[in-house]
Amino acid sequence: MLKTVFSYFAKNGSGVRASVAWALLVVASLASGAQEQRPDLVLRGAITEANRETYVEVPFTVPDGVVRVSVEFSYTEHEHQTTVDLGLFDGERFRGWSGGNKNAFTISETDATPSYLPGPVRPGVWKLILGVPSVGKGVRSEYVSKVFFGRAGQVAGVSTFESAPVREGAGWYRGDLHMHDAHSDGSCMSQAGKKVPCPLYKTVEAAVARGLDFIAITDHNTISHFDAERELAPYFDKLLFISGREITTFQGHANVYGTTEFIDFRLTSKYVPTFSSLLDQVEKKNALISINHPGLPTGSECMGCGWSVKDTDFSRVHVIEAINGDNADGPLAGVSFWQKRLNEGHRVTAIGGSDNHNATYPPDHEAAIGRPTTVVYAENLSEKAILDGIRAGHVFVDAQGSRDRAITFTAETGGKTAMMGDALNAPAGAHIHLVLTAEHLDGAHVELVRDGELTAFGGRPVLDGEQAMREAEVVSDGKRHWLRVNVRAQDGGLLILGNAVYVNF
């Protein structure tokens, strides 16, 4: 793992000196790799000549509380003219038939592997159906079916739509966490030149063209897009799909990541009387919630676009969308809203999202996919690792969605080092050594932000060269503070928004 951390800098910034302390810190902070999940049931049996041109039923019981059923199937004697096809019935109806084209599938209420039908997962006796078109004379084929049960609120061991990381290795991964398509209000021009609901695959193609590593489709309140994502994920196998949806209420919008289960969005109704009751749902499902575009207007001008939810308990909010689309600066940006939460003592991660509603926008459009890009340091490219990285605050936002602009920002005192999102204890009088490394930001200048107040970063705030490093020192007064950096273009436009290092939190 330590080798992986240094290889990133060797490949992407040979001129940047990455401190050993920072590398060790990252290694220590990463969770251990995902372990292979053990099946809940293992069904074994044999197919013989007597089963030729018949259907063999293999019953198994789905218990209460299961929301997802996954099956892995294998059998022997392929080389001896043996073929076994696969299908499934639940306790009430037919759920799908993949024949011999798949050896694994997943079914849930919201999504299912192609060949199978999404729908309620009810307890009872289900049946695998084994079709046997051929089996060699005198042959005995042994089959094994592993059945995995996903339960309500269970966090995916790796990802919702992938069984293994899309890419191994720790590093900085780039993505867009806020996009819409035909499953809500995304639209584009049809082949005949008509404005139509824009199919989800167009969004995915645009994300790939942008060079993104991960995306979250966040259609409004619905969960219908998850089935389409499950179909697309095997083909777009270099791109990570993160389960997401935008909870749209009359008082504000919030993205939820990491669950496909239904979340009741009817805030202020008898079903969801308070925001706390909505947060209860999110927490029960072990999901991640982000307050979206809080700097936008609200009310009759734009119902629910800004954040006006009464009695918001920000100690239960994980993330704030500080940059929405092209709103990186000014009154419509969410930066001041986010920084106010930091000044109140909350450790909240800032992210960005394009909020794209038209996948065919050109890359330089102000609302193009990937503009801005959220960049996350994660153990690998999987849903669990990316969301863990966001929770930890190991994030910066590339406001213009470049493919290569990058920073690291660390603070060190008393032999301990913290990266963006981490906390550091510093008694009064302690010197805190700050290090910024930057790539592909030649000519830009750095701002140090301390509790919302801007200062220059050290004596040379202007970055020179494709790789640059700047160092500075501050003296602790023993009180609670947060420190972070902005990187701005020569015209003052925001290029990079860094998350905070927390001192004495």
Short mmCIF file of N, CA, C and O in Angstrom, two decimals, residues 175-287:
data_model
loop_
_atom_site.label_atom_id
_atom_site.label_comp_id
_atom_site.label_asym_id
_atom_site.label_seq_id
_atom_site.Cartn_x
_atom_site.Cartn_y
_atom_site.Cartn_z
N GLY A 175 -14.76 12.14 -10.13
CA GLY A 175 -16.13 11.78 -10.49
C GLY A 175 -17.10 12.94 -10.40
O GLY A 175 -16.76 14.05 -9.97
N ASP A 176 -18.32 12.66 -10.84
CA ASP A 176 -19.43 13.61 -10.78
C ASP A 176 -20.53 12.97 -9.94
O ASP A 176 -20.99 11.85 -10.23
N LEU A 177 -20.99 13.69 -8.91
CA LEU A 177 -21.92 13.13 -7.93
C LEU A 177 -23.34 13.68 -8.06
O LEU A 177 -24.15 13.48 -7.16
N HIS A 178 -23.67 14.33 -9.19
CA HIS A 178 -25.00 14.93 -9.29
C HIS A 178 -25.37 15.06 -10.77
O HIS A 178 -24.92 15.99 -11.46
N MET A 179 -26.24 14.16 -11.26
CA MET A 179 -26.64 14.15 -12.66
C MET A 179 -28.05 13.60 -12.81
O MET A 179 -28.50 12.79 -12.00
N HIS A 180 -28.72 14.02 -13.90
CA HIS A 180 -30.11 13.61 -14.15
C HIS A 180 -30.27 13.12 -15.58
O HIS A 180 -29.52 13.52 -16.48
N ASP A 181 -31.26 12.27 -15.79
CA ASP A 181 -31.52 11.71 -17.11
C ASP A 181 -33.01 11.50 -17.28
O ASP A 181 -33.82 12.15 -16.62
N ALA A 182 -33.39 10.58 -18.17
CA ALA A 182 -34.81 10.38 -18.50
C ALA A 182 -35.64 9.89 -17.32
O ALA A 182 -36.87 9.98 -17.37
N HIS A 183 -35.00 9.37 -16.28
CA HIS A 183 -35.76 8.89 -15.13
C HIS A 183 -36.24 10.04 -14.25
O HIS A 183 -37.01 9.81 -13.33
N SER A 184 -35.76 11.27 -14.51
CA SER A 184 -36.37 12.45 -13.89
C SER A 184 -36.49 13.52 -14.95
O SER A 184 -37.23 13.34 -15.93
N ASP A 185 -35.76 14.63 -14.84
CA ASP A 185 -35.99 15.75 -15.74
C ASP A 185 -34.81 16.04 -16.66
O ASP A 185 -34.64 17.16 -17.12
N GLY A 186 -33.99 15.02 -16.95
CA GLY A 186 -32.94 15.19 -17.94
C GLY A 186 -33.51 15.09 -19.34
O GLY A 186 -34.34 14.22 -19.63
N SER A 187 -33.10 15.98 -20.24
CA SER A 187 -33.62 15.96 -21.60
C SER A 187 -32.53 16.29 -22.59
O SER A 187 -31.51 16.90 -22.24
N CYS A 188 -32.72 15.89 -23.85
CA CYS A 188 -31.80 16.20 -24.93
C CYS A 188 -32.57 16.07 -26.24
O CYS A 188 -33.75 15.72 -26.25
N MET A 189 -31.91 16.36 -27.33
CA MET A 189 -32.56 16.32 -28.63
C MET A 189 -32.53 14.91 -29.20
O MET A 189 -31.50 14.23 -29.18
N SER A 190 -33.65 14.47 -29.72
CA SER A 190 -33.74 13.14 -30.32
C SER A 190 -33.09 13.13 -31.71
O SER A 190 -32.66 14.16 -32.23
N GLN A 191 -33.06 11.96 -32.35
CA GLN A 191 -32.50 11.86 -33.69
C GLN A 191 -33.29 12.71 -34.68
O GLN A 191 -32.73 13.21 -35.66
N ALA A 192 -34.57 12.91 -34.40
CA ALA A 192 -35.41 13.73 -35.28
C ALA A 192 -35.41 15.21 -34.89
O ALA A 192 -36.13 16.01 -35.48
N GLY A 193 -34.61 15.56 -33.86
CA GLY A 193 -34.50 16.95 -33.46
C GLY A 193 -35.56 17.41 -32.49
O GLY A 193 -35.80 18.62 -32.35
N LYS A 194 -36.19 16.47 -31.77
CA LYS A 194 -37.20 16.82 -30.78
C LYS A 194 -36.58 16.74 -29.38
O LYS A 194 -35.72 15.91 -29.12
N LYS A 195 -37.07 17.60 -28.50
CA LYS A 195 -36.63 17.54 -27.12
C LYS A 195 -37.34 16.37 -26.43
O LYS A 195 -38.56 16.31 -26.37
N VAL A 196 -36.55 15.42 -25.93
CA VAL A 196 -37.10 14.19 -25.35
C VAL A 196 -36.37 13.88 -24.04
O VAL A 196 -35.29 14.40 -23.79
N PRO A 197 -36.96 13.02 -23.19
CA PRO A 197 -36.22 12.53 -22.02
C PRO A 197 -34.92 11.86 -22.48
O PRO A 197 -34.94 11.01 -23.36
N CYS A 198 -33.81 12.27 -21.89
CA CYS A 198 -32.50 11.82 -22.36
C CYS A 198 -32.13 10.47 -21.73
O CYS A 198 -32.06 10.35 -20.51
N PRO A 199 -31.91 9.43 -22.55
CA PRO A 199 -31.65 8.10 -21.98
C PRO A 199 -30.38 8.08 -21.15
O PRO A 199 -29.40 8.78 -21.45
N LEU A 200 -30.40 7.26 -20.13
CA LEU A 200 -29.31 7.23 -19.15
C LEU A 200 -27.97 6.92 -19.80
O LEU A 200 -26.94 7.46 -19.39
N TYR A 201 -27.96 6.09 -20.83
CA TYR A 201 -26.69 5.70 -21.41
C TYR A 201 -25.94 6.89 -22.02
O TYR A 201 -24.71 6.89 -22.09
N LYS A 202 -26.68 7.94 -22.41
CA LYS A 202 -26.01 9.13 -22.94
C LYS A 202 -25.21 9.82 -21.83
O LYS A 202 -24.11 10.33 -22.08
N THR A 203 -25.74 9.84 -20.62
CA THR A 203 -25.01 10.39 -19.48
C THR A 203 -23.74 9.60 -19.22
O THR A 203 -22.67 10.15 -18.98
N VAL A 204 -23.86 8.29 -19.28
CA VAL A 204 -22.71 7.43 -19.02
C VAL A 204 -21.64 7.62 -20.09
O VAL A 204 -20.45 7.73 -19.79
N GLU A 205 -22.05 7.68 -21.34
CA GLU A 205 -21.09 7.91 -22.42
C GLU A 205 -20.35 9.23 -22.24
O GLU A 205 -19.14 9.32 -22.47
N ALA A 206 -21.08 10.27 -21.86
CA ALA A 206 -20.45 11.58 -21.66
C ALA A 206 -19.46 11.55 -20.50
O ALA A 206 -18.40 12.18 -20.56
N ALA A 207 -19.78 10.81 -19.43
CA ALA A 207 -18.87 10.70 -18.29
C ALA A 207 -17.59 9.98 -18.69
O ALA A 207 -16.49 10.36 -18.28
N VAL A 208 -17.73 8.95 -19.51
CA VAL A 208 -16.55 8.23 -20.00
C VAL A 208 -15.70 9.14 -20.87
O VAL A 208 -14.47 9.20 -20.74
N ALA A 209 -16.35 9.88 -21.76
CA ALA A 209 -15.61 10.81 -22.63
C ALA A 209 -14.90 11.88 -21.82
O ALA A 209 -13.83 12.36 -22.23
N ARG A 210 -15.44 12.25 -20.69
CA ARG A 210 -14.84 13.25 -19.82
C ARG A 210 -13.64 12.69 -19.06
O ARG A 210 -12.86 13.43 -18.46
N GLY A 211 -13.49 11.39 -19.04
CA GLY A 211 -12.39 10.76 -18.33
C GLY A 211 -12.65 10.54 -16.86
O GLY A 211 -11.71 10.38 -16.07
N LEU A 212 -13.93 10.49 -16.46
CA LEU A 212 -14.26 10.31 -15.05
C LEU A 212 -14.06 8.86 -14.63
O LEU A 212 -14.17 7.94 -15.43
N ASP A 213 -13.79 8.69 -13.34
CA ASP A 213 -13.64 7.35 -12.76
C ASP A 213 -14.94 6.84 -12.14
O ASP A 213 -15.15 5.63 -12.08
N PHE A 214 -15.79 7.75 -11.64
CA PHE A 214 -17.03 7.32 -11.00
C PHE A 214 -18.12 8.35 -11.25
O PHE A 214 -17.85 9.53 -11.52
N ILE A 215 -19.36 7.88 -11.18
CA ILE A 215 -20.52 8.76 -11.32
C ILE A 215 -21.61 8.31 -10.35
O ILE A 215 -21.66 7.14 -9.94
N ALA A 216 -22.48 9.26 -10.01
CA ALA A 216 -23.70 8.94 -9.28
C ALA A 216 -24.85 9.58 -10.05
O ALA A 216 -24.88 10.80 -10.20
N ILE A 217 -25.75 8.77 -10.58
CA ILE A 217 -26.97 9.27 -11.19
C ILE A 217 -27.94 9.57 -10.06
O ILE A 217 -28.23 8.70 -9.24
N THR A 218 -28.46 10.79 -10.01
CA THR A 218 -29.25 11.23 -8.85
C THR A 218 -30.60 11.78 -9.30
O THR A 218 -30.89 12.97 -9.13
N ASP A 219 -31.41 10.92 -9.87
CA ASP A 219 -32.73 11.35 -10.32
C ASP A 219 -33.62 11.67 -9.13
O ASP A 219 -33.46 11.12 -8.04
N HIS A 220 -34.58 12.56 -9.35
CA HIS A 220 -35.39 13.12 -8.27
C HIS A 220 -36.34 12.09 -7.66
O HIS A 220 -37.27 11.62 -8.33
N ASN A 221 -36.07 11.73 -6.40
CA ASN A 221 -36.97 10.92 -5.57
C ASN A 221 -37.17 9.50 -6.07
O ASN A 221 -37.44 8.59 -5.28
N THR A 222 -37.02 9.25 -7.36
CA THR A 222 -37.27 7.93 -7.90
C THR A 222 -36.09 7.00 -7.67
O THR A 222 -34.98 7.44 -7.35
N ILE A 223 -36.34 5.71 -7.83
CA ILE A 223 -35.27 4.71 -7.75
C ILE A 223 -35.31 3.80 -8.98
O ILE A 223 -34.73 2.73 -8.98
N SER A 224 -35.99 4.26 -10.04
CA SER A 224 -36.14 3.44 -11.24
C SER A 224 -34.85 3.32 -12.04
O SER A 224 -34.66 2.35 -12.79
N HIS A 225 -33.94 4.30 -11.89
CA HIS A 225 -32.72 4.29 -12.69
C HIS A 225 -31.72 3.22 -12.27
O HIS A 225 -30.80 2.89 -13.03
N PHE A 226 -31.91 2.64 -11.10
CA PHE A 226 -30.96 1.63 -10.64
C PHE A 226 -30.97 0.39 -11.54
O PHE A 226 -29.94 -0.23 -11.77
N ASP A 227 -32.13 0.02 -12.04
CA ASP A 227 -32.20 -1.14 -12.92
C ASP A 227 -31.43 -0.89 -14.21
O ASP A 227 -30.72 -1.78 -14.70
N ALA A 228 -31.55 0.32 -14.75
CA ALA A 228 -30.81 0.66 -15.96
C ALA A 228 -29.30 0.67 -15.69
O ALA A 228 -28.50 0.23 -16.54
N GLU A 229 -28.89 1.14 -14.53
CA GLU A 229 -27.48 1.16 -14.20
C GLU A 229 -26.91 -0.26 -14.07
O GLU A 229 -25.78 -0.52 -14.49
N ARG A 230 -27.70 -1.16 -13.51
CA ARG A 230 -27.21 -2.54 -13.39
C ARG A 230 -26.98 -3.14 -14.77
O ARG A 230 -26.04 -3.93 -14.97
N GLU A 231 -27.81 -2.78 -15.74
CA GLU A 231 -27.60 -3.29 -17.10
C GLU A 231 -26.36 -2.69 -17.75
O GLU A 231 -25.61 -3.38 -18.46
N LEU A 232 -26.09 -1.41 -17.50
CA LEU A 232 -24.99 -0.73 -18.16
C LEU A 232 -23.62 -1.03 -17.54
O LEU A 232 -22.60 -1.00 -18.22
N ALA A 233 -23.60 -1.31 -16.24
CA ALA A 233 -22.32 -1.43 -15.53
C ALA A 233 -21.38 -2.48 -16.12
O ALA A 233 -20.17 -2.22 -16.23
N PRO A 234 -21.86 -3.66 -16.52
CA PRO A 234 -20.90 -4.63 -17.08
C PRO A 234 -20.22 -4.17 -18.36
O PRO A 234 -19.06 -4.52 -18.62
N TYR A 235 -20.91 -3.37 -19.17
CA TYR A 235 -20.30 -2.88 -20.41
C TYR A 235 -19.34 -1.74 -20.13
O TYR A 235 -18.20 -1.73 -20.63
N PHE A 236 -19.75 -0.77 -19.32
CA PHE A 236 -18.89 0.35 -18.96
C PHE A 236 -18.06 -0.03 -17.74
O PHE A 236 -18.20 0.54 -16.66
N ASP A 237 -17.18 -1.02 -17.95
CA ASP A 237 -16.52 -1.65 -16.80
C ASP A 237 -15.25 -0.94 -16.35
O ASP A 237 -14.54 -1.43 -15.47
N LYS A 238 -14.97 0.24 -16.93
CA LYS A 238 -13.90 1.07 -16.40
C LYS A 238 -14.43 2.23 -15.57
O LYS A 238 -13.67 3.04 -15.05
N LEU A 239 -15.77 2.31 -15.46
CA LEU A 239 -16.44 3.40 -14.76
C LEU A 239 -17.21 2.82 -13.57
O LEU A 239 -17.95 1.85 -13.72
N LEU A 240 -17.05 3.44 -12.41
CA LEU A 240 -17.77 3.01 -11.22
C LEU A 240 -19.13 3.70 -11.15
O LEU A 240 -19.21 4.93 -11.26
N PHE A 241 -20.20 2.91 -10.97
CA PHE A 241 -21.54 3.44 -10.75
C PHE A 241 -21.82 3.43 -9.25
O PHE A 241 -21.78 2.37 -8.61
N ILE A 242 -22.12 4.59 -8.68
CA ILE A 242 -22.48 4.72 -7.27
C ILE A 242 -23.98 4.95 -7.18
O ILE A 242 -24.53 5.82 -7.86
N SER A 243 -24.66 4.17 -6.37
CA SER A 243 -26.11 4.34 -6.23
C SER A 243 -26.42 5.68 -5.58
O SER A 243 -25.84 6.05 -4.57
N GLY A 244 -27.34 6.43 -6.20
CA GLY A 244 -27.69 7.74 -5.67
C GLY A 244 -29.08 8.15 -6.13
O GLY A 244 -29.62 7.62 -7.09
N ARG A 245 -29.66 9.09 -5.41
CA ARG A 245 -30.89 9.75 -5.82
C ARG A 245 -30.96 11.11 -5.12
O ARG A 245 -30.33 11.30 -4.07
N GLU A 246 -31.71 12.04 -5.73
CA GLU A 246 -31.88 13.36 -5.12
C GLU A 246 -33.22 13.43 -4.42
O GLU A 246 -34.27 13.33 -5.06
N ILE A 247 -33.17 13.58 -3.11
CA ILE A 247 -34.37 13.78 -2.33
C ILE A 247 -34.81 15.24 -2.54
O ILE A 247 -34.10 16.17 -2.17
N THR A 248 -35.96 15.43 -3.17
CA THR A 248 -36.43 16.76 -3.54
C THR A 248 -37.63 17.11 -2.67
O THR A 248 -38.68 16.47 -2.78
N THR A 249 -37.48 18.11 -1.82
CA THR A 249 -38.55 18.53 -0.93
C THR A 249 -38.87 20.00 -1.21
O THR A 249 -38.16 20.68 -1.96
N PHE A 250 -39.92 20.52 -0.58
CA PHE A 250 -40.30 21.91 -0.77
C PHE A 250 -39.37 22.87 -0.04
O PHE A 250 -39.40 24.08 -0.29
N GLN A 251 -38.52 22.34 0.87
CA GLN A 251 -37.62 23.19 1.65
C GLN A 251 -36.15 23.01 1.28
O GLN A 251 -35.30 23.73 1.79
N GLY A 252 -35.86 22.04 0.45
CA GLY A 252 -34.46 21.82 0.09
C GLY A 252 -34.26 20.49 -0.60
O GLY A 252 -35.13 19.61 -0.55
N HIS A 253 -33.12 20.34 -1.26
CA HIS A 253 -32.77 19.12 -1.97
C HIS A 253 -31.53 18.50 -1.32
O HIS A 253 -30.65 19.22 -0.85
N ALA A 254 -31.47 17.18 -1.34
CA ALA A 254 -30.32 16.48 -0.77
C ALA A 254 -30.10 15.18 -1.53
O ALA A 254 -31.05 14.44 -1.79
N ASN A 255 -28.86 14.92 -1.90
CA ASN A 255 -28.52 13.64 -2.52
C ASN A 255 -28.26 12.60 -1.44
O ASN A 255 -27.68 12.91 -0.39
N VAL A 256 -28.67 11.37 -1.72
CA VAL A 256 -28.38 10.24 -0.85
C VAL A 256 -27.63 9.20 -1.67
O VAL A 256 -28.05 8.84 -2.77
N TYR A 257 -26.51 8.72 -1.13
CA TYR A 257 -25.65 7.77 -1.81
C TYR A 257 -25.52 6.50 -0.99
O TYR A 257 -25.51 6.54 0.24
N GLY A 258 -25.40 5.37 -1.67
CA GLY A 258 -25.03 4.13 -1.00
C GLY A 258 -26.17 3.22 -0.64
O GLY A 258 -25.97 2.24 0.07
N THR A 259 -27.38 3.47 -1.15
CA THR A 259 -28.49 2.55 -0.94
C THR A 259 -29.43 2.64 -2.13
O THR A 259 -29.58 3.70 -2.74
N THR A 260 -30.04 1.51 -2.46
CA THR A 260 -31.08 1.48 -3.49
C THR A 260 -32.47 1.36 -2.88
O THR A 260 -33.46 1.35 -3.60
N GLU A 261 -32.55 1.27 -1.56
CA GLU A 261 -33.85 1.13 -0.90
C GLU A 261 -34.63 2.44 -0.94
O GLU A 261 -34.04 3.53 -0.99
N PHE A 262 -35.94 2.34 -0.92
CA PHE A 262 -36.80 3.51 -0.97
C PHE A 262 -36.60 4.38 0.27
O PHE A 262 -36.48 3.88 1.39
N ILE A 263 -36.54 5.69 0.07
CA ILE A 263 -36.51 6.68 1.16
C ILE A 263 -37.69 7.60 0.93
O ILE A 263 -37.81 8.23 -0.14
N ASP A 264 -38.56 7.70 1.91
CA ASP A 264 -39.74 8.55 1.77
C ASP A 264 -39.30 10.01 1.84
O ASP A 264 -38.71 10.46 2.82
N PHE A 265 -39.59 10.75 0.76
CA PHE A 265 -39.13 12.11 0.59
C PHE A 265 -40.16 13.16 0.98
O PHE A 265 -39.88 14.36 0.88
N ARG A 266 -41.34 12.75 1.44
CA ARG A 266 -42.45 13.68 1.63
C ARG A 266 -42.31 14.47 2.94
O ARG A 266 -43.10 14.34 3.87
N LEU A 267 -41.27 15.32 2.96
CA LEU A 267 -40.96 16.10 4.15
C LEU A 267 -42.12 17.04 4.49
O LEU A 267 -42.72 17.65 3.61
N THR A 268 -42.40 17.15 5.79
CA THR A 268 -43.48 17.93 6.41
C THR A 268 -44.85 17.28 6.24
O THR A 268 -45.87 17.84 6.65
N SER A 269 -44.92 16.09 5.65
CA SER A 269 -46.17 15.34 5.61
C SER A 269 -46.26 14.47 6.86
O SER A 269 -45.33 14.38 7.66
N LYS A 270 -47.38 13.77 7.00
CA LYS A 270 -47.53 12.86 8.14
C LYS A 270 -46.55 11.70 8.06
O LYS A 270 -46.26 11.05 9.07
N TYR A 271 -46.03 11.42 6.86
CA TYR A 271 -45.11 10.31 6.68
C TYR A 271 -43.68 10.68 7.07
O TYR A 271 -42.94 9.84 7.59
N VAL A 272 -43.31 11.91 6.79
CA VAL A 272 -41.96 12.40 7.13
C VAL A 272 -42.14 13.79 7.75
O VAL A 272 -41.92 14.82 7.10
N PRO A 273 -42.53 13.87 9.00
CA PRO A 273 -42.90 15.16 9.59
C PRO A 273 -41.74 16.13 9.76
O PRO A 273 -41.94 17.35 9.71
N THR A 274 -40.51 15.63 9.95
CA THR A 274 -39.37 16.50 10.20
C THR A 274 -38.16 16.01 9.41
O THR A 274 -38.10 14.85 8.97
N PHE A 275 -37.19 16.89 9.27
CA PHE A 275 -35.96 16.49 8.61
C PHE A 275 -35.24 15.41 9.41
O PHE A 275 -34.59 14.53 8.85
N SER A 276 -35.39 15.45 10.72
CA SER A 276 -34.78 14.40 11.55
C SER A 276 -35.35 13.03 11.21
O SER A 276 -34.63 12.03 11.21
N SER A 277 -36.64 12.97 10.90
CA SER A 277 -37.23 11.68 10.54
C SER A 277 -36.74 11.22 9.18
O SER A 277 -36.62 10.01 8.93
N LEU A 278 -36.42 12.16 8.28
CA LEU A 278 -35.81 11.77 7.02
C LEU A 278 -34.39 11.26 7.25
O LEU A 278 -33.98 10.24 6.68
N LEU A 279 -33.65 11.96 8.12
CA LEU A 279 -32.30 11.50 8.46
C LEU A 279 -32.32 10.13 9.12
O LEU A 279 -31.40 9.33 8.94
N ASP A 280 -33.36 9.85 9.89
CA ASP A 280 -33.48 8.52 10.50
C ASP A 280 -33.50 7.44 9.43
O ASP A 280 -32.87 6.38 9.59
N GLN A 281 -34.22 7.70 8.35
CA GLN A 281 -34.27 6.73 7.25
C GLN A 281 -32.89 6.54 6.63
O GLN A 281 -32.45 5.41 6.38
N VAL A 282 -32.20 7.64 6.39
CA VAL A 282 -30.88 7.58 5.77
C VAL A 282 -29.91 6.80 6.65
O VAL A 282 -29.16 5.93 6.19
N GLU A 283 -29.92 7.09 7.94
CA GLU A 283 -29.00 6.44 8.86
C GLU A 283 -29.33 4.96 9.03
O GLU A 283 -28.42 4.12 9.15
N LYS A 284 -30.61 4.62 9.01
CA LYS A 284 -31.01 3.22 9.12
C LYS A 284 -30.47 2.40 7.95
O LYS A 284 -30.18 1.21 8.09
N LYS A 285 -30.32 3.05 6.81
CA LYS A 285 -29.82 2.37 5.62
C LYS A 285 -28.31 2.54 5.46
O LYS A 285 -27.74 2.13 4.43
N ASN A 286 -27.67 3.15 6.46
CA ASN A 286 -26.22 3.36 6.45
C ASN A 286 -25.77 4.09 5.20
O ASN A 286 -24.73 3.77 4.61
N ALA A 287 -26.55 5.05 4.77
CA ALA A 287 -26.26 5.79 3.55
C ALA A 287 -25.60 7.13 3.88
O ALA A 287 -25.45 7.50 5.04
#
